[in-house]
XYZ file of C-alpha atoms in Angstrom:
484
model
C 0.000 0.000 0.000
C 3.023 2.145 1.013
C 4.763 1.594 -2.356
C 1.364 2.414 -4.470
C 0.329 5.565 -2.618
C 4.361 7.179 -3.126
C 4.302 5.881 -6.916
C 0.570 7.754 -6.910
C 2.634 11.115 -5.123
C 5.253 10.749 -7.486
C 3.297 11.088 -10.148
C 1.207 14.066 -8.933
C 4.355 15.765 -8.420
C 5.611 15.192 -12.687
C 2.722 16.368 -13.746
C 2.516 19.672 -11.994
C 3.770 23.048 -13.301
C 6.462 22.788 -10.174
C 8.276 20.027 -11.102
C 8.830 21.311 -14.561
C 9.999 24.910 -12.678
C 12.444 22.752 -10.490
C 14.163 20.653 -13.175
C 14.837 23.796 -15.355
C 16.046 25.456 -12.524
C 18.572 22.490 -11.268
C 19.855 21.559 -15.217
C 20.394 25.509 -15.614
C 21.745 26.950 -11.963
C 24.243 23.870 -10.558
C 26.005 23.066 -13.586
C 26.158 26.811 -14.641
C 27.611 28.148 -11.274
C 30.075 24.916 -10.188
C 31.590 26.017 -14.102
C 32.002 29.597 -13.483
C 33.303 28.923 -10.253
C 36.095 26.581 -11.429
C 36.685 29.459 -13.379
C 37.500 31.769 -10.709
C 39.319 28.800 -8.921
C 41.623 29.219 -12.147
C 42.523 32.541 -12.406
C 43.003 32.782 -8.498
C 45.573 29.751 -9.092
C 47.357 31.609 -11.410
C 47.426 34.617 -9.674
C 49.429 32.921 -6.470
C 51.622 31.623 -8.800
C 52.825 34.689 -9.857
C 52.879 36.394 -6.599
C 54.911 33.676 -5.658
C 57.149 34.260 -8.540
C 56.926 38.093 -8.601
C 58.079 37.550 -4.431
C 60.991 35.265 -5.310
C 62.491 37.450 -7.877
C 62.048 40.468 -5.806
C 64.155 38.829 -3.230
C 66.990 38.185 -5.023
C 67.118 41.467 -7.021
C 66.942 43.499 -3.762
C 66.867 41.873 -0.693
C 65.010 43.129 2.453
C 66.348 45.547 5.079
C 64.734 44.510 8.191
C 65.770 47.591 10.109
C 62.847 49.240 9.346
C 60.418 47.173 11.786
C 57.946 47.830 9.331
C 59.229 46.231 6.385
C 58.211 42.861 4.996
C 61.000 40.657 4.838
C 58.904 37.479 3.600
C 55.632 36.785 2.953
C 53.030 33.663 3.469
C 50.850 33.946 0.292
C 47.588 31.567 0.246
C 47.110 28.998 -1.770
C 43.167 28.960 -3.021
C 41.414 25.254 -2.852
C 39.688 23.420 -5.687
C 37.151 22.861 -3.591
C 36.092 26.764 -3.334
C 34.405 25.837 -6.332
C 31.673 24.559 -3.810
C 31.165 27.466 -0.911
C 33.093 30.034 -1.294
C 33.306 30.774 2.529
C 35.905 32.613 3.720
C 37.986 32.583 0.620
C 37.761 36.586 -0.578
C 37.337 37.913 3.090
C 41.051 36.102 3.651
C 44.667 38.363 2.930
C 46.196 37.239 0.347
C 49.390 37.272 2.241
C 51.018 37.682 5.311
C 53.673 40.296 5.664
C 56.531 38.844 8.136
C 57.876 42.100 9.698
C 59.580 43.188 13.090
C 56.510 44.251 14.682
C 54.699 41.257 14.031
C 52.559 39.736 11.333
C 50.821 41.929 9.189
C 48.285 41.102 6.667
C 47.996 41.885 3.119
C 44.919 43.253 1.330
C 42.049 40.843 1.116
C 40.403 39.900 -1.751
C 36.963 41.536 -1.014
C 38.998 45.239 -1.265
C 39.080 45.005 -5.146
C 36.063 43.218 -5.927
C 33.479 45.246 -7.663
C 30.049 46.231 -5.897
C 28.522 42.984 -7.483
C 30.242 41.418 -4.073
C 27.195 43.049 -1.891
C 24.827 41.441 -3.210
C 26.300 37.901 -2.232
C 27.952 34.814 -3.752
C 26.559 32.135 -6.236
C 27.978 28.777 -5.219
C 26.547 25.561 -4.598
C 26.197 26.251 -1.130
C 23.886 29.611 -1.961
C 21.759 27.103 -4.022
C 21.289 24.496 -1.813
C 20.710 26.828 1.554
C 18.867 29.433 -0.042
C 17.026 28.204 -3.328
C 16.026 24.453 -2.481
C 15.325 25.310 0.921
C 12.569 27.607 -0.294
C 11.535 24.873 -2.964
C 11.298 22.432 -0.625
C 8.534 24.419 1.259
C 6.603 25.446 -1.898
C 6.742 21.432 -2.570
C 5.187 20.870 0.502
C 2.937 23.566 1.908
C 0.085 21.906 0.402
C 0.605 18.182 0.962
C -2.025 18.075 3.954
C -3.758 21.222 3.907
C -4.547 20.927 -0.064
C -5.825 17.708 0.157
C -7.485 18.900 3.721
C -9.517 21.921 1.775
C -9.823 20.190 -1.388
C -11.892 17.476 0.950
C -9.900 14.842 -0.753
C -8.283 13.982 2.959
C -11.807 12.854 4.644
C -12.235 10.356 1.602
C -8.780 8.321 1.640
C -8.565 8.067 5.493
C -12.271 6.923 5.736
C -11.143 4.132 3.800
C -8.878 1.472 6.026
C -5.930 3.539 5.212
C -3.686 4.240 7.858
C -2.375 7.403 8.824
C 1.352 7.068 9.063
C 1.194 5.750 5.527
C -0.429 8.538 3.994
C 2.050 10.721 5.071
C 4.974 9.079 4.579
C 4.195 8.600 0.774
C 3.579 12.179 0.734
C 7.354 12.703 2.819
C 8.965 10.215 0.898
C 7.185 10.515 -2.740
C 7.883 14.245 -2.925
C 11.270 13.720 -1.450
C 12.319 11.346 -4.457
C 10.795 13.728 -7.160
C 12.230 16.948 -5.659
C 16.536 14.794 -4.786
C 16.212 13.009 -8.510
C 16.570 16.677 -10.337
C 18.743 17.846 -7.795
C 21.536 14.953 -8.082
C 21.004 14.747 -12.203
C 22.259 18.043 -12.325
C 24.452 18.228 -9.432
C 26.374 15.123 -11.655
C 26.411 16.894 -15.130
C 27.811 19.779 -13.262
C 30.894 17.284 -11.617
C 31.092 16.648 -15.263
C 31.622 19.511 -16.672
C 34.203 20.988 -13.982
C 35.657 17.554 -14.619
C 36.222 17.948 -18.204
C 37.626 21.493 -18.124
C 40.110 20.038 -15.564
C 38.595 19.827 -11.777
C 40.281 16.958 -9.984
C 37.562 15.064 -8.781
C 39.433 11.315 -9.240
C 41.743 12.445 -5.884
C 40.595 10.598 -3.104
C 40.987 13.985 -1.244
C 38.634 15.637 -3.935
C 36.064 12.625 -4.220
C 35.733 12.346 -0.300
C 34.480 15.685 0.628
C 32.305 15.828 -2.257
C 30.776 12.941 -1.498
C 29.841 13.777 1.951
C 29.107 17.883 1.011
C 26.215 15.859 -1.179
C 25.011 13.479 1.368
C 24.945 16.811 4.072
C 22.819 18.606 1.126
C 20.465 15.785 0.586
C 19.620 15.837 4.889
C 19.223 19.965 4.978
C 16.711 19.103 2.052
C 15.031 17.032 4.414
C 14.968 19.098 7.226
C 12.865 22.086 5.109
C 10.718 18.698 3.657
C 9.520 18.150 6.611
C 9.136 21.481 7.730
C 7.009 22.163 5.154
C 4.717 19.142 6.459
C 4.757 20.295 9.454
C 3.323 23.856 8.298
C 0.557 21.358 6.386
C -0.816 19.817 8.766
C -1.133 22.433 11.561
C -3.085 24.724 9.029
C -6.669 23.837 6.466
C -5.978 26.855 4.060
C -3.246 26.250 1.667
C -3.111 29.765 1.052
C -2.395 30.041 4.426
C 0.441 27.302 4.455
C 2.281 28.918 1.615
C 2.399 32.004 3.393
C 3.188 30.655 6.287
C 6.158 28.784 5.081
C 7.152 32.047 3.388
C 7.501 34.123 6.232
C 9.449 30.815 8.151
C 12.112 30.726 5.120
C 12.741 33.893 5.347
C 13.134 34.338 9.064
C 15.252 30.937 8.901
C 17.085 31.619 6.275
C 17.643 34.918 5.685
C 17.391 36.768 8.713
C 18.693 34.515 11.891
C 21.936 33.266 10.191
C 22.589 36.945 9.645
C 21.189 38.868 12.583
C 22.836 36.264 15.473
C 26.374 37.715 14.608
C 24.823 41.569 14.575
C 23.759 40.618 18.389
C 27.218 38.712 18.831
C 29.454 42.216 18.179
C 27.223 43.830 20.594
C 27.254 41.384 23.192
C 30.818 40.846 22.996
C 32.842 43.755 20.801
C 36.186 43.341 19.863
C 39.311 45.199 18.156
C 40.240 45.570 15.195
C 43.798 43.813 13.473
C 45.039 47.620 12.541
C 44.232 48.189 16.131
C 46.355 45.692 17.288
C 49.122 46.537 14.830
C 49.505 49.854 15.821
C 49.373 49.130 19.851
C 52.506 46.620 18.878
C 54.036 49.502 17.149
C 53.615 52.122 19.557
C 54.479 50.071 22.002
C 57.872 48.815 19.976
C 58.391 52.787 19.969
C 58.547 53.193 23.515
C 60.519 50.340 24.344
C 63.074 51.291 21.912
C 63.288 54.600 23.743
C 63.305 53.619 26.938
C 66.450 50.810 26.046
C 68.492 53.983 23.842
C 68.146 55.828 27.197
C 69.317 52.427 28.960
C 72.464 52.073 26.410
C 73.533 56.051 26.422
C 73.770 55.750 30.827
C 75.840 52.920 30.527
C 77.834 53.835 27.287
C 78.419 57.713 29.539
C 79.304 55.020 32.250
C 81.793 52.701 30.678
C 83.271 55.641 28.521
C 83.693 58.349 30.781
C 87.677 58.329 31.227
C 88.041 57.397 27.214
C 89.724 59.324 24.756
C 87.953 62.365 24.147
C 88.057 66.388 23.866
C 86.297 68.975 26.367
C 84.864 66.541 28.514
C 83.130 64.296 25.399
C 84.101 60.868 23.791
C 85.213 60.509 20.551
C 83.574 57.292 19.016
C 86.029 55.694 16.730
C 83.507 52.617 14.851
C 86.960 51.283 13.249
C 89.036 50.044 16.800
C 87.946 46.351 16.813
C 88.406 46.598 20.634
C 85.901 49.720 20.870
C 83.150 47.975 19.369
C 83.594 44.795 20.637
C 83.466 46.399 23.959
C 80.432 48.048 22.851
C 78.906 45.077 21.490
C 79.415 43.263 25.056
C 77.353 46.217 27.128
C 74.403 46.663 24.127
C 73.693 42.602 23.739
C 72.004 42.204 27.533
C 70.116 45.078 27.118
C 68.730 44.652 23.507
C 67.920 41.145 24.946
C 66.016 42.473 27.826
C 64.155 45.043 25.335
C 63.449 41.942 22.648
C 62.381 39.916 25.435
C 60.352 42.276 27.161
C 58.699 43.172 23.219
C 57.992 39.757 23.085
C 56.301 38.960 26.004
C 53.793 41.911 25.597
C 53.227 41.422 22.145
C 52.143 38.275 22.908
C 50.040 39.155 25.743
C 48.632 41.372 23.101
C 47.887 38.716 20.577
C 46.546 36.654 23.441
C 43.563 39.236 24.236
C 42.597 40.155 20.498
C 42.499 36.367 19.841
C 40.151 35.883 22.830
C 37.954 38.692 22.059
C 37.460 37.109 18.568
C 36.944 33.873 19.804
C 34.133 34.656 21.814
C 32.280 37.359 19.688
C 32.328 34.254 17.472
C 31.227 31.574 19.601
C 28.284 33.398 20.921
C 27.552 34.752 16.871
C 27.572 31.053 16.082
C 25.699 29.612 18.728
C 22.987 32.205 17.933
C 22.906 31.395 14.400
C 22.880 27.550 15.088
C 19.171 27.714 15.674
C 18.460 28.063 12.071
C 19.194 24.583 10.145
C 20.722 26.668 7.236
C 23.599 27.474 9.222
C 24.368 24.311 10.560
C 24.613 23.623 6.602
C 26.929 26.643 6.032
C 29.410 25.460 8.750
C 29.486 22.009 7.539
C 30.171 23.038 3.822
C 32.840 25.488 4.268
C 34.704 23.035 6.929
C 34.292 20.450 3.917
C 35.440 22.545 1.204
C 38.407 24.081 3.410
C 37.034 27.791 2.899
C 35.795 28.162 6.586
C 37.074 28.890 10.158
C 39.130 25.509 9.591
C 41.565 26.840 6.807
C 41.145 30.007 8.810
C 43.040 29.333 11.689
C 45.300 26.655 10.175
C 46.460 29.716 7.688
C 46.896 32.519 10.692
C 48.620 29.859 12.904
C 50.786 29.032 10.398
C 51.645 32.773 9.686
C 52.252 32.770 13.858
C 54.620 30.175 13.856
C 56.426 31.277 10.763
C 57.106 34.929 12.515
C 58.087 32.920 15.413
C 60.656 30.709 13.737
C 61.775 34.136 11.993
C 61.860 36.125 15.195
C 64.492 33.532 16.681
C 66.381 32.944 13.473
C 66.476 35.851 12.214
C 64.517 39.021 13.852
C 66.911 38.513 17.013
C 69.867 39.437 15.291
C 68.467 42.695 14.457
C 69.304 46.130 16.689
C 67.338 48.776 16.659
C 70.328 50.885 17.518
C 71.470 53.386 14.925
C 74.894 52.892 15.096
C 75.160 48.764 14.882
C 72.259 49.316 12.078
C 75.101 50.865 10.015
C 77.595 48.214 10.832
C 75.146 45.999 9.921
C 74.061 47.720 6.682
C 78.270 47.518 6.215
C 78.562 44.119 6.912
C 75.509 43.100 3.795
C 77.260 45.917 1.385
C 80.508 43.303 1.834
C 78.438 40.154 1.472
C 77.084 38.563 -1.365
C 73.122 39.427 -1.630
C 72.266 35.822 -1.941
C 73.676 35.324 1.637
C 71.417 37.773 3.101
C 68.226 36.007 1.733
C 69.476 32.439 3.021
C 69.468 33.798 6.493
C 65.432 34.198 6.292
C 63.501 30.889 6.431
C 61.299 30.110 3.725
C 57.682 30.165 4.090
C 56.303 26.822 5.368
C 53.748 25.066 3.716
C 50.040 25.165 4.741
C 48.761 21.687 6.053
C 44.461 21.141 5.328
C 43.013 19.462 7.870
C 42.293 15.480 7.315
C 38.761 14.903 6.396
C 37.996 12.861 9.751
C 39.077 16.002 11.582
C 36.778 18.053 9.711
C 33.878 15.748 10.206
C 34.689 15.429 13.954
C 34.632 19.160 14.044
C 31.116 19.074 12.286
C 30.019 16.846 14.187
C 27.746 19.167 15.889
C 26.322 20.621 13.364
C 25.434 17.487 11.644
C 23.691 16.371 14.464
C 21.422 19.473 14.449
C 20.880 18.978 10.939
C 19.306 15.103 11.753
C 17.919 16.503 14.935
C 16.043 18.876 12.848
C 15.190 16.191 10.412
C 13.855 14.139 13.251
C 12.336 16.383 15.299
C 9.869 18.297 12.379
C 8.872 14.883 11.038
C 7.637 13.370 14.761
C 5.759 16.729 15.445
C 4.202 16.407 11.850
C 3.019 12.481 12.456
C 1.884 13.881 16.524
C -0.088 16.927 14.988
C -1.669 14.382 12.153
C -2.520 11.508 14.129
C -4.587 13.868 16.495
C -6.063 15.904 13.654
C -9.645 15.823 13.536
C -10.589 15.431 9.229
């Protein structure tokens, strides 16, 4: 009876004016937008190849003078993912680079700055389409599926028959779920197709995994808003009603919640900015300097008083070898004091802004977790590697890379004038290729295993099946005491 009553759904569904609507709209939007987006995967490729390039050559034709603390003496670019083609995420709102200097890690200009004002009014990915379009299609496939059939009268006559009541509306869950998922994957596989063909790798195992699993996460959001929609059905008798209804719930679920929990988040819990931060490092790399100069003039008046000198003053001679390695021997435990001293509070610095981020986004997230269509967002861009995932990995990364630099190379450094131009001496009578091999290269960025991205989703893809569960039970409780 089951079987005959979803082949008797599915048919109802083919033959309506909606069906037709939905398959032109899956064989026209996926394949379209995962092909323009490989696209734009391309050309971003290319373009941090020749950064990379442009960065290398610079090096070599003039290499960096790190006494400026504000110069850039190396630089982590990012490398985009083939997987962007997917969700976009995070990819445009990341720098492009990150600028290695004295006064810590400073980051480049994002993407977003020189993107035209078609970036306001969002991105078309696979992710938009699934959250936003077939969420809404979803409901305007099932709005009606009780309620019609209530006002139509059609309702009294089957159940006065010796149908059951869990049947009926699980051939109208599952029959409309199978006609609205068969369009959906058709195109969703022409469009893995045609990125495949223009040169997508989706025969790496790394490729085909997350893929895989970004469909099966898209197939359970679709049944979240499917039973959603039957929910709305069977609480209401006007199906005018139910599609308004549903309207005004897709647009408060979709549209508004995702985006108005992180609007309360930055007022709950505000935060700095990363210029901000910057500039408090610089400022406060000013006024150490300062106060260590003052340090090194006392003890140079000190240790120089009786030296060779006219009217009561020293005469610095920079070419006795015993002058400056006395020098040398009173500046090097008071530049370490100063760097160690700069490093602590930079750090303590660092510590607070990160904290302050963290939470604005926890509670921003938290909020927002109440509508299913994040929970979908989250689990797409951790799949794809364009979310807080690749994030983090990329600004740790830069962190640890300043910090390798800071001890390798950054140390060495004085801020004082005078060894600056011994320095600056010392480079003018080495070869320039000796100056670069004393910076570290960049390290490579290392994505996250796909079991650690589902174990960080985890949460969210429970929500999704809680969601999934949840509607459907209150739909067959609401039903079952329905009087038809």
């Amino acid at each position: 009876m089951l079987m005959t009553l979803i082949q008797k759904e599915i048919m109802h569904h083919i033959l309506s004016v909606r069906f037709v609507a939905l398959l032109l709209m899956c064989l026209l939007l996926v394949p379209l937008t995962l092909s323009i987006n490989y696209r734009r995967y391309s050309q971003n490729l290319v373009d941090y190849q020749e950064s990379i390039k442009r960065e290398q050559t610079e090096a070599k034709e003039n290499p960096p003078n790190a006494s400026d603390p504000n110069t850039e003496v190396s630089k982590l670019f990012l490398k985009p993912t083939p997987l962007s083609v997917f969700a976009n995420g995070l990819e445009d709102a990341l720098p492009t680079y990150l600028g290695m200097t004295r006064n810590g890690v400073r980051q480049g200009s994002a993407g977003v700055s020189q993107a035209s004002v078609a970036y306001v009014l969002g991105n078309l990915d696979f992710l938009f389409i699934v959250g936003t379009v077939f969420s809404l299609l979803a409901l305007l496939f099932t709005f009606d599926a009780v309620a019609g059939e209530r006002e139509a009268g059609t309702l009294r006559i089957n159940l006065s028959n010796s149908l059951p009541r869990d049947v009926f509306l699980w051939s109208k869950l599952i029959g409309g779920y199978i006609v609205f998922v068969v369009p959906f994957l058709v195109s969703f596989l022409l469009g893995l197709l045609l990125i495949t063909w223009q040169g997508f790798p989706l025969g790496e195992l790394k490729i085909a995994l997350p893929v895989f699993w970004l469909t099966l996460i898209s197939l359970l959001y679709i049944a979240v808003f499917f039973a959603i929609g039957v929910v709305i059905s069977t609480y209401l008798d006007n199906a005018k009603t139910a599609l308004i209804v549903a309207f005004t719930f897709w647009v408060f679920a979709v549209l508004i919640v995702p985006r108005g929990a992180f609007v309360v988040a930055k007022l709950v819990a505000p935060t700095r900015t990363q210029q901000a931060v910057y500039m408090e490092k610089t400022i406060l790399r000013n006024n150490l300097s300062k106060d260590k100069d003052e340090k090194i003039g006392e003890k140079m008046v000190e240790a120089f008083a009786g030296s060779e000198g006219s009217s009561g003053g020293m005469v610095i001679r920079s070419d006795d070898a015993a002058f400056q390695e006395r020098m040398a021997k009173l500046k090097k435990p008071i530049e370490e004091e100063f760097r160690l001293a700069f490093q602590d509070q930079t750090d303590k610095i660092d510590r607070d802004y990160q904290r302050e981020k963290a939470r604005q986004e926890y509670v921003g997230e938290a909020l927002s977790r109440i509508a299913p269509t994040s929970s979908l967002s989250y689990i797409a861009i951790n799949l794809t590697q364009t979310g807080k995932l690749k994030r983090d990995g990329y600004f740790q990364t830069g962190e640890r890379y300043f910090s390798q630099l800071n001890d390798a190379y950054f140390s060495e450094i004085s801020d004082d004038a005078l060894a600056q131009i011994m320095q600056i001496a010392a480079r003018l009578n080495e070869s320039s290729e000796s100056e670069t091999d004393e910076i570290p290269p960049p390290p490579t960025l290392t994505e996250p295993s796909l079991s650690d991205t589902l174990r960080r989703s985890a949460v969210d893809v429970f929500l999704l099946g809680f969601f999934a569960v949840a509607f459907t039970a209150i739909a067959f409780l609401k039903f079952f005491r329905s009087d038809i």
